[in-house]
Tab-separated table of C-alpha atoms and ligand atoms in Angstrom:
chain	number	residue	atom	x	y	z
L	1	UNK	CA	-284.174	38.202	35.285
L	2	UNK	CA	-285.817	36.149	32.506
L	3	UNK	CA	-289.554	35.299	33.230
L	4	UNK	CA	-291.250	32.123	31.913
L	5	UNK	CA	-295.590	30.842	31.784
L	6	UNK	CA	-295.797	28.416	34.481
L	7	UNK	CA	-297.565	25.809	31.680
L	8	UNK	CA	-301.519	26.331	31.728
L	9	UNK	CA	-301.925	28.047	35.396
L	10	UNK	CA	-300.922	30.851	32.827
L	11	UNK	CA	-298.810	32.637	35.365
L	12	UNK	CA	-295.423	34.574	34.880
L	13	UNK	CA	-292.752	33.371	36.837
L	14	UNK	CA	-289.014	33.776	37.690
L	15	UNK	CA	-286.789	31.063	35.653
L	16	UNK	CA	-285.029	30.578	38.830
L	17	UNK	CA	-286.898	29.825	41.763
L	18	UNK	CA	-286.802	30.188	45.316
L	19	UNK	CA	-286.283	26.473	47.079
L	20	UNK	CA	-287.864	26.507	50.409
L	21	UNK	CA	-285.892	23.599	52.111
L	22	UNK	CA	-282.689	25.196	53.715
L	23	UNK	CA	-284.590	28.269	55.480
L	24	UNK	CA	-284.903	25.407	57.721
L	25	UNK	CA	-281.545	26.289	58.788
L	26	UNK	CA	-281.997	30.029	59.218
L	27	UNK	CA	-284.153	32.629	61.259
L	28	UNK	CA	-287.296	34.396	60.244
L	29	UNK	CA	-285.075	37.377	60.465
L	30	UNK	CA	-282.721	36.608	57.819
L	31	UNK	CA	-285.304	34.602	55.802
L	32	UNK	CA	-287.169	38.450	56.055
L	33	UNK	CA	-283.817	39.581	54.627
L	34	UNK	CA	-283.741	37.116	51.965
L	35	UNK	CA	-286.835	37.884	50.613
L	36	UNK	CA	-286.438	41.346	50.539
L	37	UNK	CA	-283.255	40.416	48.280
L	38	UNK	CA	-284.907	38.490	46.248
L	39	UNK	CA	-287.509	40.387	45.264
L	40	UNK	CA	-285.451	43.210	44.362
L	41	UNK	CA	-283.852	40.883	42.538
L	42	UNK	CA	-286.907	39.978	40.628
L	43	UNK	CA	-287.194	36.489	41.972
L	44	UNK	CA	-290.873	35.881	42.457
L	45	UNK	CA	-291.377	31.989	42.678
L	46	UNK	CA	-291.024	30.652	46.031
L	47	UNK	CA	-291.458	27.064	46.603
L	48	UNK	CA	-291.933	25.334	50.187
L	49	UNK	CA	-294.082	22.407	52.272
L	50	UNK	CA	-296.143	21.981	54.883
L	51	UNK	CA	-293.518	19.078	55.748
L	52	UNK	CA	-290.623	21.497	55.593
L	53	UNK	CA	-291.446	22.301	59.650
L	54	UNK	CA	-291.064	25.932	59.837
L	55	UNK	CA	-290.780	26.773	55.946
L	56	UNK	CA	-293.948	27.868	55.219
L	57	UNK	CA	-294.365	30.055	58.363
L	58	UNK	CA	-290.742	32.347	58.150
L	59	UNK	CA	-291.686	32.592	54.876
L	60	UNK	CA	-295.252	33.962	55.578
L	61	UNK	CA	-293.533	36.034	58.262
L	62	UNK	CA	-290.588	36.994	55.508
L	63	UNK	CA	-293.410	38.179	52.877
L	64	UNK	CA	-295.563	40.544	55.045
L	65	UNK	CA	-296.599	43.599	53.254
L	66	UNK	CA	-295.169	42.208	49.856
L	67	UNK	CA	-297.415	38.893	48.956
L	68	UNK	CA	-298.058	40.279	45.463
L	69	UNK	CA	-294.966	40.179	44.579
L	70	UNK	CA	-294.336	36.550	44.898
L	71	UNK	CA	-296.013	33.420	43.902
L	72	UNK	CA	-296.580	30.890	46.421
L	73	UNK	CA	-295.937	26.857	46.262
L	74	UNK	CA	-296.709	24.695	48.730
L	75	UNK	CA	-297.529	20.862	48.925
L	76	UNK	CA	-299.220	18.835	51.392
L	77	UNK	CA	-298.754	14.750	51.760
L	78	UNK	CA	-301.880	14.321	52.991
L	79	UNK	CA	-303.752	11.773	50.608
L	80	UNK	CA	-307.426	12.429	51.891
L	81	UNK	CA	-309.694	14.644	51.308
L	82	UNK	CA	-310.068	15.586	55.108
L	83	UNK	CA	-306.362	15.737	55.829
L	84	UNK	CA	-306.015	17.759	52.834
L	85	UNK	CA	-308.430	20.154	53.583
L	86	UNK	CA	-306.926	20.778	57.113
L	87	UNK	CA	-303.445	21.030	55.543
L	88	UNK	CA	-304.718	24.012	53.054
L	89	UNK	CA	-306.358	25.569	55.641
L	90	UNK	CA	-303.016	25.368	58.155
L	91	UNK	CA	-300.595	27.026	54.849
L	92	UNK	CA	-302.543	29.449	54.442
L	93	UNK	CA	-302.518	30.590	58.480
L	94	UNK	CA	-298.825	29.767	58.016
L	95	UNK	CA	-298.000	31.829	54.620
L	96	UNK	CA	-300.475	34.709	56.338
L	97	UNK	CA	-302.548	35.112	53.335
L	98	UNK	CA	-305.950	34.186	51.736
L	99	UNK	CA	-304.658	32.498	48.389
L	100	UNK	CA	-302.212	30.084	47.511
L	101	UNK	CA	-300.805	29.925	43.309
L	102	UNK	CA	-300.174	26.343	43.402
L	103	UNK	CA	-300.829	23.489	46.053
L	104	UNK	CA	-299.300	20.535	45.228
L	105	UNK	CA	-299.784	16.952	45.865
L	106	UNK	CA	-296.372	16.031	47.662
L	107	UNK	CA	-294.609	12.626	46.132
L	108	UNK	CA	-297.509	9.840	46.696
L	109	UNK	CA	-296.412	6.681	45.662
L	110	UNK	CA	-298.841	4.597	42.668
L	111	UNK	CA	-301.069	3.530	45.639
L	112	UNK	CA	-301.439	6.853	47.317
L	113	UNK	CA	-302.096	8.467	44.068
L	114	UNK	CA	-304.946	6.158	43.608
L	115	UNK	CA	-306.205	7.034	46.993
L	116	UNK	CA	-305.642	10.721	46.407
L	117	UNK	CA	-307.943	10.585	43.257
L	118	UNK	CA	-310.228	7.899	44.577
L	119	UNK	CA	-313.980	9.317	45.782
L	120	UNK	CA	-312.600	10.914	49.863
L	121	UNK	CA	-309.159	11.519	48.515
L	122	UNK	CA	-307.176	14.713	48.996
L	123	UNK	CA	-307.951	15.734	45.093
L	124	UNK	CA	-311.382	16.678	46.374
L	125	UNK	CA	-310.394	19.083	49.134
L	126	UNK	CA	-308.012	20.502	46.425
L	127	UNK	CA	-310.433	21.024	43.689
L	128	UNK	CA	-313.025	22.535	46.683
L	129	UNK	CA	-310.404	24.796	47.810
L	130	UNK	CA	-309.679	26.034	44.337
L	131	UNK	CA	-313.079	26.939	43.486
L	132	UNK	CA	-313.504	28.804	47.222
L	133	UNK	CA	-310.135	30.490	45.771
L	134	UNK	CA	-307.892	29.639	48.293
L	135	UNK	CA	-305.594	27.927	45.607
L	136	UNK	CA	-305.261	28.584	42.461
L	137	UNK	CA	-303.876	25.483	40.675
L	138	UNK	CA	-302.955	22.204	41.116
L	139	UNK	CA	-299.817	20.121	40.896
L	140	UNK	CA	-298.345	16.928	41.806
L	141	UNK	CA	-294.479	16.635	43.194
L	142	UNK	CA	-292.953	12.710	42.328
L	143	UNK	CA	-289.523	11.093	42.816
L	144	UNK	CA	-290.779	7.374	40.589
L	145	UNK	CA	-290.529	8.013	36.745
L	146	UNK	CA	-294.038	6.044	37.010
L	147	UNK	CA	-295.718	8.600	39.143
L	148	UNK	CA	-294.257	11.055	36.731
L	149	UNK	CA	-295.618	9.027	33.757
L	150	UNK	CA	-299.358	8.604	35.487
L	151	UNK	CA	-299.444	12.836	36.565
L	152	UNK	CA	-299.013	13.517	32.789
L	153	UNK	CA	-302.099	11.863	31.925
L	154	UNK	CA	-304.159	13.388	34.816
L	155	UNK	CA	-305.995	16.138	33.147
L	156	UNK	CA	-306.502	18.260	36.858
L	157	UNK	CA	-302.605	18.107	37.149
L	158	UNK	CA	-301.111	21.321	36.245
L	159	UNK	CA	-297.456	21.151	37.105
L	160	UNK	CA	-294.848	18.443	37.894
L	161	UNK	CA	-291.990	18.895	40.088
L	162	UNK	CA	-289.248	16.181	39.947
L	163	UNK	CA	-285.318	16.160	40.071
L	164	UNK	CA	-283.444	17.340	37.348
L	165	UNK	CA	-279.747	17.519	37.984
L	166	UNK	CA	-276.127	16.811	35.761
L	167	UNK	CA	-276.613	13.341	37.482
L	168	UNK	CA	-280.297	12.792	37.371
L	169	UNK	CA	-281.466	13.163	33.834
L	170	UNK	CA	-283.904	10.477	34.323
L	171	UNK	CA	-286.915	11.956	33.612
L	172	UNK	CA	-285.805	13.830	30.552
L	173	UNK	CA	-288.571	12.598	28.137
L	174	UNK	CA	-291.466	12.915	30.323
L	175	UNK	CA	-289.821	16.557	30.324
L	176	UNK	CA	-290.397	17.272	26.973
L	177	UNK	CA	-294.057	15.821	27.293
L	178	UNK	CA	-295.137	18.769	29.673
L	179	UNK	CA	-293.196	20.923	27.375
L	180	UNK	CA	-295.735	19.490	24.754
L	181	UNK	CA	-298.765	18.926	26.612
L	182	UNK	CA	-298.379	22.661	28.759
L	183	UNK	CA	-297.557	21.305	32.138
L	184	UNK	CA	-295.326	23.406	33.987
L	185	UNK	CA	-291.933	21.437	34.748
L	186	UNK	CA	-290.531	22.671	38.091
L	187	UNK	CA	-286.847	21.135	38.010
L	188	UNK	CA	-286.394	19.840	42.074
L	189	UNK	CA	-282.817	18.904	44.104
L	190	UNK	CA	-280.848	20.722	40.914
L	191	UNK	CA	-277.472	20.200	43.167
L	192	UNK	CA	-278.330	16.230	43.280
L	193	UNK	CA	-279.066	16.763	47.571
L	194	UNK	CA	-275.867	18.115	47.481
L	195	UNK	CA	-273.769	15.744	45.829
L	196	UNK	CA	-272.653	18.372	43.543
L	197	UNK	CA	-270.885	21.101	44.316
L	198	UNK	CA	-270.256	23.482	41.364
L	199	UNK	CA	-273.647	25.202	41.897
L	200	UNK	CA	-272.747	27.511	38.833
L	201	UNK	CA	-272.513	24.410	36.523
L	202	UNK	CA	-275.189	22.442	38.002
L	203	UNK	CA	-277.625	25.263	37.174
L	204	UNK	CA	-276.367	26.323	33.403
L	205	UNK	CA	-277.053	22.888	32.581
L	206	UNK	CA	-280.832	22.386	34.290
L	207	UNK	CA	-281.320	26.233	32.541
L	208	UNK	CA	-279.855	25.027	29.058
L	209	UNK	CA	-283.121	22.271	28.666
L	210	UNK	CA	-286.137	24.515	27.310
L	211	UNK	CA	-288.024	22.251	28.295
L	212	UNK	CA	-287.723	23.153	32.112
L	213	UNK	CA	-290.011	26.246	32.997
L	214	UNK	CA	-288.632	26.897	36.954
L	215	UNK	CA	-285.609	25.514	39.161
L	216	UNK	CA	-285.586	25.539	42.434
L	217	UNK	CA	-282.015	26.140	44.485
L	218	UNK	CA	-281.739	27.069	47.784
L	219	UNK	CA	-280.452	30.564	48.751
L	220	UNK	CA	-279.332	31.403	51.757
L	221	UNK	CA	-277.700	34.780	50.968
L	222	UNK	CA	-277.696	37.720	48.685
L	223	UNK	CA	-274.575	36.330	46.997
L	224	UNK	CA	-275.666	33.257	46.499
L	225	UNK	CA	-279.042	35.113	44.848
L	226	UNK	CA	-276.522	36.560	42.368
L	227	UNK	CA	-275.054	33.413	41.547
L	228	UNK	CA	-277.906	31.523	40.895
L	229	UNK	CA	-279.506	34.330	38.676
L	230	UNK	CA	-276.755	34.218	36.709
L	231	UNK	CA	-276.179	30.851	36.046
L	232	UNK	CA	-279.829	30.420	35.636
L	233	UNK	CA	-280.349	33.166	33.304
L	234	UNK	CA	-277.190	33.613	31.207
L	235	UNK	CA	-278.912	32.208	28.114
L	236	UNK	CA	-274.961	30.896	26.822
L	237	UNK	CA	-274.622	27.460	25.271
L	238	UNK	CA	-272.824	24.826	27.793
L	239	UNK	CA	-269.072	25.175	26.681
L	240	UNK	CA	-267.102	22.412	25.300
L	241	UNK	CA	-265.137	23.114	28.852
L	242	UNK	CA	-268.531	22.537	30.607
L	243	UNK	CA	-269.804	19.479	29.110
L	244	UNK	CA	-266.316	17.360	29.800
L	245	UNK	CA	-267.194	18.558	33.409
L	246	UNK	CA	-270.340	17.471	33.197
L	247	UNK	CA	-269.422	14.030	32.250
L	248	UNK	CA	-266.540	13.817	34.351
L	249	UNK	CA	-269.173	14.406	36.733
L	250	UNK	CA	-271.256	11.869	35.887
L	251	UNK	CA	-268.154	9.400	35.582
L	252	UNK	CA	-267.660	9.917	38.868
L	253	UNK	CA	-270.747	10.169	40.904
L	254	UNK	CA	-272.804	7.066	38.704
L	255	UNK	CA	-276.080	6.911	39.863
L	256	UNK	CA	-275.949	5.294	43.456
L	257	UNK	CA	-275.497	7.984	45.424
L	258	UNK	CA	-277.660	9.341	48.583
L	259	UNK	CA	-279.696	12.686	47.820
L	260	UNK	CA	-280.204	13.349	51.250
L	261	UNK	CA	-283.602	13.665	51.288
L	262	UNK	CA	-284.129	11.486	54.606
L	263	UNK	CA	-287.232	8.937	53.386
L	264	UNK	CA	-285.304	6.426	54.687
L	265	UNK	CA	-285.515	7.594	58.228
L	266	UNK	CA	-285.856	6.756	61.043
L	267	UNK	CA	-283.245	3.883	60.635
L	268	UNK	CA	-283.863	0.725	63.798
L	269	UNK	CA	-280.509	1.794	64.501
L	270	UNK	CA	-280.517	5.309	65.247
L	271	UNK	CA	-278.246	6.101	62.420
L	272	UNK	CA	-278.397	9.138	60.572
L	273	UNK	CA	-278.320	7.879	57.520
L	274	UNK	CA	-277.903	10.369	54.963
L	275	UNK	CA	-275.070	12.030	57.700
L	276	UNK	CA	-273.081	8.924	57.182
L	277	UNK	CA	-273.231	9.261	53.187
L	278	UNK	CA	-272.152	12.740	53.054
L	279	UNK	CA	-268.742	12.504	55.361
L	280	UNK	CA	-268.660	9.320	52.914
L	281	UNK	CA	-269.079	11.673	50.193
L	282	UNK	CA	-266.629	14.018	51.700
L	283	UNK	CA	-264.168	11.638	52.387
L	284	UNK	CA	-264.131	9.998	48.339
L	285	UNK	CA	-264.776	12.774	46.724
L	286	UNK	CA	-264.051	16.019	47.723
L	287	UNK	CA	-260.365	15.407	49.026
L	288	UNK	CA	-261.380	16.347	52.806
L	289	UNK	CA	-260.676	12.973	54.648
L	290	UNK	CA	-259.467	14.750	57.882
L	291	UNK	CA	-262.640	17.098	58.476
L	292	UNK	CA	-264.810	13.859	57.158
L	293	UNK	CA	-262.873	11.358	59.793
L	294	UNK	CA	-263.333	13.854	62.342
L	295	UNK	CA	-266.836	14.394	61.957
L	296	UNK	CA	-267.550	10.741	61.093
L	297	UNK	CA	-265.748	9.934	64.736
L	298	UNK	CA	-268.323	12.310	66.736
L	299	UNK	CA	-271.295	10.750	64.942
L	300	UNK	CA	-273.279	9.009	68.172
L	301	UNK	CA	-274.550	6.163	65.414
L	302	UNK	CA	-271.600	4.776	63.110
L	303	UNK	CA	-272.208	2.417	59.806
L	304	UNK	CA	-271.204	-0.127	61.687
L	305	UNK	CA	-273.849	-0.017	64.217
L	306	UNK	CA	-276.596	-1.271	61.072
L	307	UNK	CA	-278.263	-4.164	62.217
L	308	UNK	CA	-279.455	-5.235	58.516
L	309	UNK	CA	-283.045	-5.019	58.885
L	310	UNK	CA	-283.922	-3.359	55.634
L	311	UNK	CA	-286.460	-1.072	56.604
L	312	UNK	CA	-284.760	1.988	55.113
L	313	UNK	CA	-283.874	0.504	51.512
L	314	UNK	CA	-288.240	-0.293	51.380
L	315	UNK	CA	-288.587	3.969	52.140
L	316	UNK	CA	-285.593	5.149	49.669
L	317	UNK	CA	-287.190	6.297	46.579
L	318	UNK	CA	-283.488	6.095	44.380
L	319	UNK	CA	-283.959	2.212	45.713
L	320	UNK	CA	-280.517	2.742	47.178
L	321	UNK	CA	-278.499	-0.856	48.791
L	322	UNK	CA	-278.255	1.719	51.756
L	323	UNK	CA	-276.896	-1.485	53.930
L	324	UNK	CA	-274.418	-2.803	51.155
L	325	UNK	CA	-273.277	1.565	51.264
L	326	UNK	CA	-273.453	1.889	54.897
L	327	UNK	CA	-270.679	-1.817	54.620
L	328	UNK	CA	-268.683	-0.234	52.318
L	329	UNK	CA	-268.432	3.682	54.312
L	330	UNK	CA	-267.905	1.605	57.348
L	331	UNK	CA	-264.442	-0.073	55.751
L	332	UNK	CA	-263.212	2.689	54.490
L	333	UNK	CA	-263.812	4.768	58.091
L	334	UNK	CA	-262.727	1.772	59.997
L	335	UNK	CA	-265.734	1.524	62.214
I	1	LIG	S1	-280.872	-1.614	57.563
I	1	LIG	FE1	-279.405	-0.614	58.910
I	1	LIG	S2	-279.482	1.503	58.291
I	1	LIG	FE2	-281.332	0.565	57.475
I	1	LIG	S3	-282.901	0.939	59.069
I	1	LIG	FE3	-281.993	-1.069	59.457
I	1	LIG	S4	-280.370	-0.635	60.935
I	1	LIG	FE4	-280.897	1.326	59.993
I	2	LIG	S1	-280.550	6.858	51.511
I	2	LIG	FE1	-282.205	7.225	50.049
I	2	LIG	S2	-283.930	7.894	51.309
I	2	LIG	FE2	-282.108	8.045	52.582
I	2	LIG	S3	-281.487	10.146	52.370
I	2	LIG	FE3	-280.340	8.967	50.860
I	2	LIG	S4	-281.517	9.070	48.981
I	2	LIG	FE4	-282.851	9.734	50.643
């Protein structure tokens, strides 16, 4: 395992992290399994959400008798200082312990930052809560390249979390500025929300930028702990071999493609959404029309059933044309 500084919070941590999304999926049983993988594995950065439901509690549950061996994440998008300070309090009952590394301000928009620094905002119940020590440093988590550009000249902002991927290289610049200015660059969705699916690849390249201090995968099992370690920690150059993938990659997936993080929900129509862009995904890209056509069928909501009213492209933070997509997956499934 290579180990890294976290930017000024100063502390060590795990080049590969632990993503706290997908535990959604599992138990508290095999998330206590996990864990106990992991850190024999020498993973110690865990990274989860108060809006990731029951996240933050299996993984309190999953680190009982072992907290010092792991540094905890969370992020609350509560933008007041009232909401804020209930949300610390509620992670910490969740995580079951007294101190939290980093609490992080969870993807405001340029309003909602304002209102998060403004006098009542949620920066005050962070800044309170770090000098009672229940946290221990602060951090801000966008998806807009402006948020991104505003955090880095926030002096009380510690560490910046934003997507990183083959696909996504965006906010490569801003990148190197933490690099530069000692911000701690936590590289989020490094498999594009699943739109790519050569996890080995997807994670050479995020580890191959210097400039990245922590990425963040989802593991579900020990093999897929083993995997991730080492592609994140192999230290080789990206092949000749690698980088055609990679722009083959690119070539193929352009940059209007759903990252299933579900801001756009809930849609007027009942549709899931990013459910209809993955079969859609399934069906163009990854040669499985019959399983995608099947599954597409037993979906209770179709594309079809959009009724155009726009509310999810206003929520969509990739400022998808989700109805001009939704048209076009509805062709090709025929309904
Ligand atoms: S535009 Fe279509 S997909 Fe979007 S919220 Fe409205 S009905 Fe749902
Ligand atoms: S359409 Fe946009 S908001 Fe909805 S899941 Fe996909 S990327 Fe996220």
């Amino acid at each position: 395992m290579q180990y890294t500084t976290l930017g000024k919070t100063g502390i060590q941590i795990s080049r590969i992290g632990f993503g706290g999304i997908p535990i959604q999926r599992i138990d508290a049983a095999g998330t206590r399994q996990l864990f106990l993988q992991m850190r024999e594995a020498g993973i110690n950065y865990v990274d989860t959400a108060r809006g990731y439901t029951v996240s933050e509690s299996y993984i309190g549950a999953a680190i009982e008798g072992m907290r010092e061996h792991f540094v905890l994440a969370t992020k609350s998008m509560s933008r007041t200082k009232e909401a804020m300070a209930k949300d610390i309090d509620i992670s910490l009952a969740n995580l079951g312990t007294d101190y939290i590394d980093l609490y992080q301000v969870h993807n405001p928009t340029m309003e909602q930052l304002e209102q998060v620094i403004a006098a009542g905002g949620a920066l005050e119940a962070l800044l309170e809560a770090r000098t009672a020590g229940k946290i221990g440093h602060i951090g801000l988590t966008a998806h807009s390249l402006e948020v991104f550009a505003k955090a880095l000249t926030l002096d009380w902002v510690e560490t910046i979390m934003f997507p990183y991927n083959i696909v996504e290289t965006q906010g490569t610049e801003l990148i190197h500025k933490c690099a530069e200015r000692g911000i701690g660059f936590i590289a989020m969705k490094p498999l594009a929300g699943g739109a790519l699916d050569d996890a080995t690849l997807a994670l050479r390249f995020i580890a191959s930028n210097p400039d990245v201090t922590v990425v963040i995968p989802g593991m579900a099992d020990a093999k897929e702990i083993e995997q991730n370690i080492a592609a994140a920690c192999d230290g080789a150059p990206l092949t000749e071999a690698e980088n055609a993938k990679i722009e083959e990659i690119r070539a193929t997936l352009g940059t209007q493609f759903c990252r299933r993080c579900n801001y756009c929900a809930p849609c007027t129509a009942g549709i899931n959404i990013p459910g209809v862009f993955l079969m859609d995904g399934y069906l163009t890209r990854y040669g499985l029309a019959d399983w995608a056509k099947a599954r597409y069928a037993a979906m209770e909501k179709t594309a079809s059933d959009c009724v155009g009213c726009g509310v999810c492209e206003t929520r969509c933070p990739y400022n998808l044309p989700i109805r001009d997509m939704l048209k076009a997956a509805a062709e090709r499934f025929g309904k």
